[in-house]
Amino acid sequence: MLPAFYIFLAMVVIGVILFIHDRLTDKRDDGREESGENEDVPEPQDACSDDCCGIHDVCPSEMMLRHLNDPIEYYDDEELDAFKGREPNDYSADELEQWRDVLYTLRHDELLPWERSIKKRGIQLPDVIKEELISMHNS
């Protein structure tokens, strides 16, 4: 009976020590946030906003954050750089065909990296092309 008491007592002491350590760690973290050390770390809800469509295992915006420092990869689509700064609904029929010429030459495993490349280059996908990309990814 006495060994069981010692084991119980040891567990209580360890629990108290862990509780105190947890409280002290939380206070240090709060101090760091107030001093502004964590300002460059995005909040989880900011990482995944309207860009999430639900078809990916991981939100494309989250993937974008993971690959932020990777070099931009081109998919024989340098001509799309001319569309930098354009609004998604501001494309002519001929320009949409340029997008389709690139989109429909991609392999299935290149779809998400290509979308990431486009975003890193500061280009917004046209709404119609984004829908086609989603349907291609689902098939």
PDB file of N, CA, C and O in Angstrom, residues 66 85 96 126:
ATOM      1  N   ARG A  66       3.440  28.045 -47.360  1.00  0.00           N
ATOM      2  CA  ARG A  66       4.506  27.056 -47.195  1.00  0.00           C
ATOM      3  C   ARG A  66       5.603  27.224 -48.242  1.00  0.00           C
ATOM      4  O   ARG A  66       6.760  26.978 -47.982  1.00  0.00           O
ATOM      5  N   GLY A  85      -1.571  42.517 -62.649  1.00  0.00           N
ATOM      6  CA  GLY A  85      -2.317  43.695 -62.241  1.00  0.00           C
ATOM      7  C   GLY A  85      -3.723  43.779 -62.805  1.00  0.00           C
ATOM      8  O   GLY A  85      -4.463  44.697 -62.475  1.00  0.00           O
ATOM      9  N   LEU A  96      -8.642  35.156 -72.862  1.00  0.00           N
ATOM     10  CA  LEU A  96      -9.055  33.930 -72.181  1.00  0.00           C
ATOM     11  C   LEU A  96      -8.544  32.697 -72.921  1.00  0.00           C
ATOM     12  O   LEU A  96      -8.179  31.698 -72.297  1.00  0.00           O
ATOM     13  N   PRO A 126      -8.367  34.677 -64.271  1.00  0.00           N
ATOM     14  CA  PRO A 126      -9.717  35.091 -64.674  1.00  0.00           C
ATOM     15  C   PRO A 126     -10.743  34.162 -64.025  1.00  0.00           C
ATOM     16  O   PRO A 126     -10.479  32.971 -63.814  1.00  0.00           O
TER      17      PRO A 126
END
